[in-house]
Short mmCIF file of N, CA and C in Angstrom, two decimals:
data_model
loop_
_atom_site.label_atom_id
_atom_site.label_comp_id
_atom_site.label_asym_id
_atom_site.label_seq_id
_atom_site.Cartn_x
_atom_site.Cartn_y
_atom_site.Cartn_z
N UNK A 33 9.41 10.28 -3.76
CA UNK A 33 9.21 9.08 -2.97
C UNK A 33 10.31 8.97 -1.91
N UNK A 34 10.19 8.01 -0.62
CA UNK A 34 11.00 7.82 0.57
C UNK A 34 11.06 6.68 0.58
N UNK A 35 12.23 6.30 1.23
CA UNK A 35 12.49 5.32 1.39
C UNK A 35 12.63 4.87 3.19
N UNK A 36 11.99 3.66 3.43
CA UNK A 36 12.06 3.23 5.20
C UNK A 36 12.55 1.75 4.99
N UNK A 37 14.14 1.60 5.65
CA UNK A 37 13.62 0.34 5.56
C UNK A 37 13.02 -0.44 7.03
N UNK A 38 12.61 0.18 7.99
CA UNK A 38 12.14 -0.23 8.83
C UNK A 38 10.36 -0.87 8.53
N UNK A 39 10.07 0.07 7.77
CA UNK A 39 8.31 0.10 7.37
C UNK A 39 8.33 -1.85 6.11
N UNK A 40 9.55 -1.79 5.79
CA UNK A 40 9.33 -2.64 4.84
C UNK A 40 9.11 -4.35 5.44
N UNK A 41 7.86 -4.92 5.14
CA UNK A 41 7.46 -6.05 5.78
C UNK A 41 6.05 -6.16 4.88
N UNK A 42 5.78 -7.35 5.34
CA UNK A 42 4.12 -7.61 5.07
C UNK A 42 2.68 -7.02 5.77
N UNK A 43 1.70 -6.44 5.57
CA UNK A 43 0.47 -5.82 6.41
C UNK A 43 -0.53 -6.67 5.81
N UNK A 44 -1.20 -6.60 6.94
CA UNK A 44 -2.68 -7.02 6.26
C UNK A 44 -3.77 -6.00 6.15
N UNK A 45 -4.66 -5.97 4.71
CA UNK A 45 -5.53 -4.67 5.00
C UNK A 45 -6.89 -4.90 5.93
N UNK A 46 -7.18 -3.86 6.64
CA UNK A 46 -8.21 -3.53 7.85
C UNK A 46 -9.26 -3.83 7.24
N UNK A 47 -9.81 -3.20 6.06
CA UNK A 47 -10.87 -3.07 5.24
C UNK A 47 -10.48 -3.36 3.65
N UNK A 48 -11.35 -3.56 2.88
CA UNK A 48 -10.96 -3.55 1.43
C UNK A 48 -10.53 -2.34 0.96
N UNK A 49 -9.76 -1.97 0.10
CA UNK A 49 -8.54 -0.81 -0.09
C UNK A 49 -8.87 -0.59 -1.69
N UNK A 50 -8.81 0.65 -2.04
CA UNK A 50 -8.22 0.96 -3.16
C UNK A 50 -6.95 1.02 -3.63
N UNK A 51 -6.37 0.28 -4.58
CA UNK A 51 -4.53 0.48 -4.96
C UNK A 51 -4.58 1.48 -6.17
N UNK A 52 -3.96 2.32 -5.73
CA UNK A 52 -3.88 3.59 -6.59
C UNK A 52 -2.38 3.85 -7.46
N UNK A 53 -2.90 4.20 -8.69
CA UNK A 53 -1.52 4.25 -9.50
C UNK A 53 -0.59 5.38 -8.96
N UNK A 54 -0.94 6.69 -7.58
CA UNK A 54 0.06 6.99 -7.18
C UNK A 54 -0.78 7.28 -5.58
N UNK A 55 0.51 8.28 -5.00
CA UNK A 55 -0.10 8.50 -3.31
C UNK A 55 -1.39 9.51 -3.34
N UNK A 56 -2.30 8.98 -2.94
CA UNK A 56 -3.72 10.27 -2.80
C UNK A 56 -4.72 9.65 -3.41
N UNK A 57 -6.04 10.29 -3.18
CA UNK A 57 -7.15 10.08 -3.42
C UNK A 57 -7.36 10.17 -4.90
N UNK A 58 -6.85 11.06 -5.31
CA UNK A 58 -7.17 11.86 -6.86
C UNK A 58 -6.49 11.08 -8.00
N UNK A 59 -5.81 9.90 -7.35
CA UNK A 59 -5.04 9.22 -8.34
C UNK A 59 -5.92 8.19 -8.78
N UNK A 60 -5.69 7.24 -9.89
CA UNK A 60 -6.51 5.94 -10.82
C UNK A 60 -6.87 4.96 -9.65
N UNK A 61 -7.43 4.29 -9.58
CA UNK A 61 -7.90 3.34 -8.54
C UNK A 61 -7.27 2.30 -9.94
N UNK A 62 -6.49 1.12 -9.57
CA UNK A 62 -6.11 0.33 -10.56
C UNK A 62 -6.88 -1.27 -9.98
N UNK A 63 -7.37 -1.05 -8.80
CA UNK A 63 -7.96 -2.41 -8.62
C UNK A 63 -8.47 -2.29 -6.64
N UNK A 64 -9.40 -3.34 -6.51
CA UNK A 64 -9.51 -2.76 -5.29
C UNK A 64 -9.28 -3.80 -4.08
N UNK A 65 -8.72 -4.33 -3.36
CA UNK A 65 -7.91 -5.53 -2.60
C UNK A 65 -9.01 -5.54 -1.40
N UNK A 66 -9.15 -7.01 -1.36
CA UNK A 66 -10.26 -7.24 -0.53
C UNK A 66 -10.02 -6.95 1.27
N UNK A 67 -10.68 -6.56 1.93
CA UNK A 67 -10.13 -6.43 3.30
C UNK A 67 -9.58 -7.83 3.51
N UNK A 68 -8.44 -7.61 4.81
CA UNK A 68 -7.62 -9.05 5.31
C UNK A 68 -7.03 -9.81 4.15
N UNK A 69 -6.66 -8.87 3.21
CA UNK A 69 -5.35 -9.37 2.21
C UNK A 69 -3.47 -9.20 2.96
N UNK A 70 -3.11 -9.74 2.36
CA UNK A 70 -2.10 -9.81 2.73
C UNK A 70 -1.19 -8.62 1.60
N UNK A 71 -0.30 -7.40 1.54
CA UNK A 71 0.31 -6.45 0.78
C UNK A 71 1.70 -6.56 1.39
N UNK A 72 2.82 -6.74 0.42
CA UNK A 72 3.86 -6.46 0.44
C UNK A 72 4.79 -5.07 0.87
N UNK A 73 5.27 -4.47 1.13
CA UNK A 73 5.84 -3.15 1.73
C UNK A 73 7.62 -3.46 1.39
N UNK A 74 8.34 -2.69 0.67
CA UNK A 74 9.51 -2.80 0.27
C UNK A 74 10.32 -1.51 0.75
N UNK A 75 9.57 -1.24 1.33
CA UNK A 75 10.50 0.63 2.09
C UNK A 75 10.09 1.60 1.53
N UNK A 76 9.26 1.60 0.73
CA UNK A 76 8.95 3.12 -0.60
C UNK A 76 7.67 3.42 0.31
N UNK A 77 7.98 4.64 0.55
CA UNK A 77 6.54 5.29 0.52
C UNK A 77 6.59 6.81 -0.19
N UNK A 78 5.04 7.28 0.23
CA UNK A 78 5.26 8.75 -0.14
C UNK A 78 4.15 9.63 0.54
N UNK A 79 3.72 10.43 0.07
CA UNK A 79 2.95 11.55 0.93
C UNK A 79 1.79 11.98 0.46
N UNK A 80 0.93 12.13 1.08
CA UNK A 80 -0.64 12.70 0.29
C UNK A 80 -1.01 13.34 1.53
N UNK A 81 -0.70 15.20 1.85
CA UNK A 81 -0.65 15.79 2.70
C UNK A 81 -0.30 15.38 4.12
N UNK A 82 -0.23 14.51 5.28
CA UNK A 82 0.20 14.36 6.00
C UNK A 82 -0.43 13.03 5.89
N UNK A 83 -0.78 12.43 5.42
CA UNK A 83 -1.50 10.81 5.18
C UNK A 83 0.08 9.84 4.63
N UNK A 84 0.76 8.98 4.94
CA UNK A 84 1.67 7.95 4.48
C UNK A 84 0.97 7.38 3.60
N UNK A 85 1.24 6.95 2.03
CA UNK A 85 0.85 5.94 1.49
C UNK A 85 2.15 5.07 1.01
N UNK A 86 2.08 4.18 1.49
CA UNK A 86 3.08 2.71 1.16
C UNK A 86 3.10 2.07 -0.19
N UNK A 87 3.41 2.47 -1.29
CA UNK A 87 4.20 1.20 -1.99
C UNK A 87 4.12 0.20 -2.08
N UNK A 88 3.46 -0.70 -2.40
CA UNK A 88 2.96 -2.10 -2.08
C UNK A 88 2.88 -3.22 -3.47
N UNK A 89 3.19 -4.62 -3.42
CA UNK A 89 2.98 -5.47 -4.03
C UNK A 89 1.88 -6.31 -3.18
N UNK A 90 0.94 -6.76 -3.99
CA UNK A 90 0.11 -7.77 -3.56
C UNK A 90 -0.79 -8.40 -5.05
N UNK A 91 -0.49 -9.47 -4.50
CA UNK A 91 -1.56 -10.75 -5.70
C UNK A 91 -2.96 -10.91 -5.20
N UNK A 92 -3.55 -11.06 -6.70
CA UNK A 92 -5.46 -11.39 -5.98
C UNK A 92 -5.65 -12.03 -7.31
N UNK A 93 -6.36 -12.92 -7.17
CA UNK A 93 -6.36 -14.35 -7.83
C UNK A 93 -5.58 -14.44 -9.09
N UNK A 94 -4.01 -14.77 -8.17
CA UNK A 94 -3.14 -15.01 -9.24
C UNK A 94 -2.50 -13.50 -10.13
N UNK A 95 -3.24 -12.41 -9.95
CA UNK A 95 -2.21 -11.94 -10.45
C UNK A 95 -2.20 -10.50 -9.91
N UNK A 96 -0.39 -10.06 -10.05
CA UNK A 96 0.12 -8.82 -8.98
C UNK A 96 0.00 -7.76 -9.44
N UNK A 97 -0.27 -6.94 -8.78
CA UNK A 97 -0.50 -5.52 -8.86
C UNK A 97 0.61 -4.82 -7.76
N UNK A 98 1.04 -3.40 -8.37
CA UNK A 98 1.65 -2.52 -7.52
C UNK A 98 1.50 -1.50 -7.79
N UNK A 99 1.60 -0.36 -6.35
CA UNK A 99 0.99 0.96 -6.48
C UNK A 99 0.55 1.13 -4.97
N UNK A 100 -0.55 2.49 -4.80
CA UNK A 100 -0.22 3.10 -3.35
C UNK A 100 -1.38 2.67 -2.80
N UNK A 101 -1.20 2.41 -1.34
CA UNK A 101 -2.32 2.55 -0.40
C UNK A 101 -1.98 3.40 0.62
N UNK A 102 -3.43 3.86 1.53
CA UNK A 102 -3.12 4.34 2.18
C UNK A 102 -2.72 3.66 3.90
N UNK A 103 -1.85 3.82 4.11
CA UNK A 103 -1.42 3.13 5.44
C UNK A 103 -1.90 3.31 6.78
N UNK A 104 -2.98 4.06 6.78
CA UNK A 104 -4.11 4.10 7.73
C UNK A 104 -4.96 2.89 7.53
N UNK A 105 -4.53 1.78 6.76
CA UNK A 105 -5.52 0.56 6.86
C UNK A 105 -4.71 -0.54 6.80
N UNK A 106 -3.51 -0.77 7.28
CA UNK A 106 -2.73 -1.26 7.30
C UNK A 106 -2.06 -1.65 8.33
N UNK A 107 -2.55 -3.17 9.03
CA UNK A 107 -1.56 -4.14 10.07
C UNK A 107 -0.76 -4.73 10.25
N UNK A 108 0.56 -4.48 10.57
CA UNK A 108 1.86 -5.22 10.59
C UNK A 108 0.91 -6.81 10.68
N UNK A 109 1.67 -7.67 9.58
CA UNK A 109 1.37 -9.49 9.63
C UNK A 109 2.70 -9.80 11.03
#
């Protein structure tokens, strides 16, 4: 894993997202965040061949989840 702390802020997702228990496709889908949520970003990311996936905290009704998205769907708030 890497650390940015420039990347670290709030995004909103583009589309509804899969949050994955790590970076990449091939990993657990642990829940799936509705498009135009709001995701946390703390500086962690990591790599799934040249794709960034971010590290993320975000709540959905009431309760938080963390783990990877991919940051191709992802708008600085």
């Amino acid at each position: 894993d890497y650390y940015d702390k420039s990347i670290a802020r709030k995004y909103k997702t583009t589309d509804a997202l899969n949050l994955r228990d790590g970076a990449g496709t091939n990993y657990k889908v642990l829940t799936v965040i509705p498009a135009k949520t709001t995701v946390h970003n703390y500086g962690y990311y990591s790599y799934a061949g040249t794709t960034k996936w971010y590290y993320v905290k975000v709540t959905i009704n009431g309760v938080d989840y963390v783990g990877f998205v991919s940051s191709k769907y992802l708008r600085k708030v």
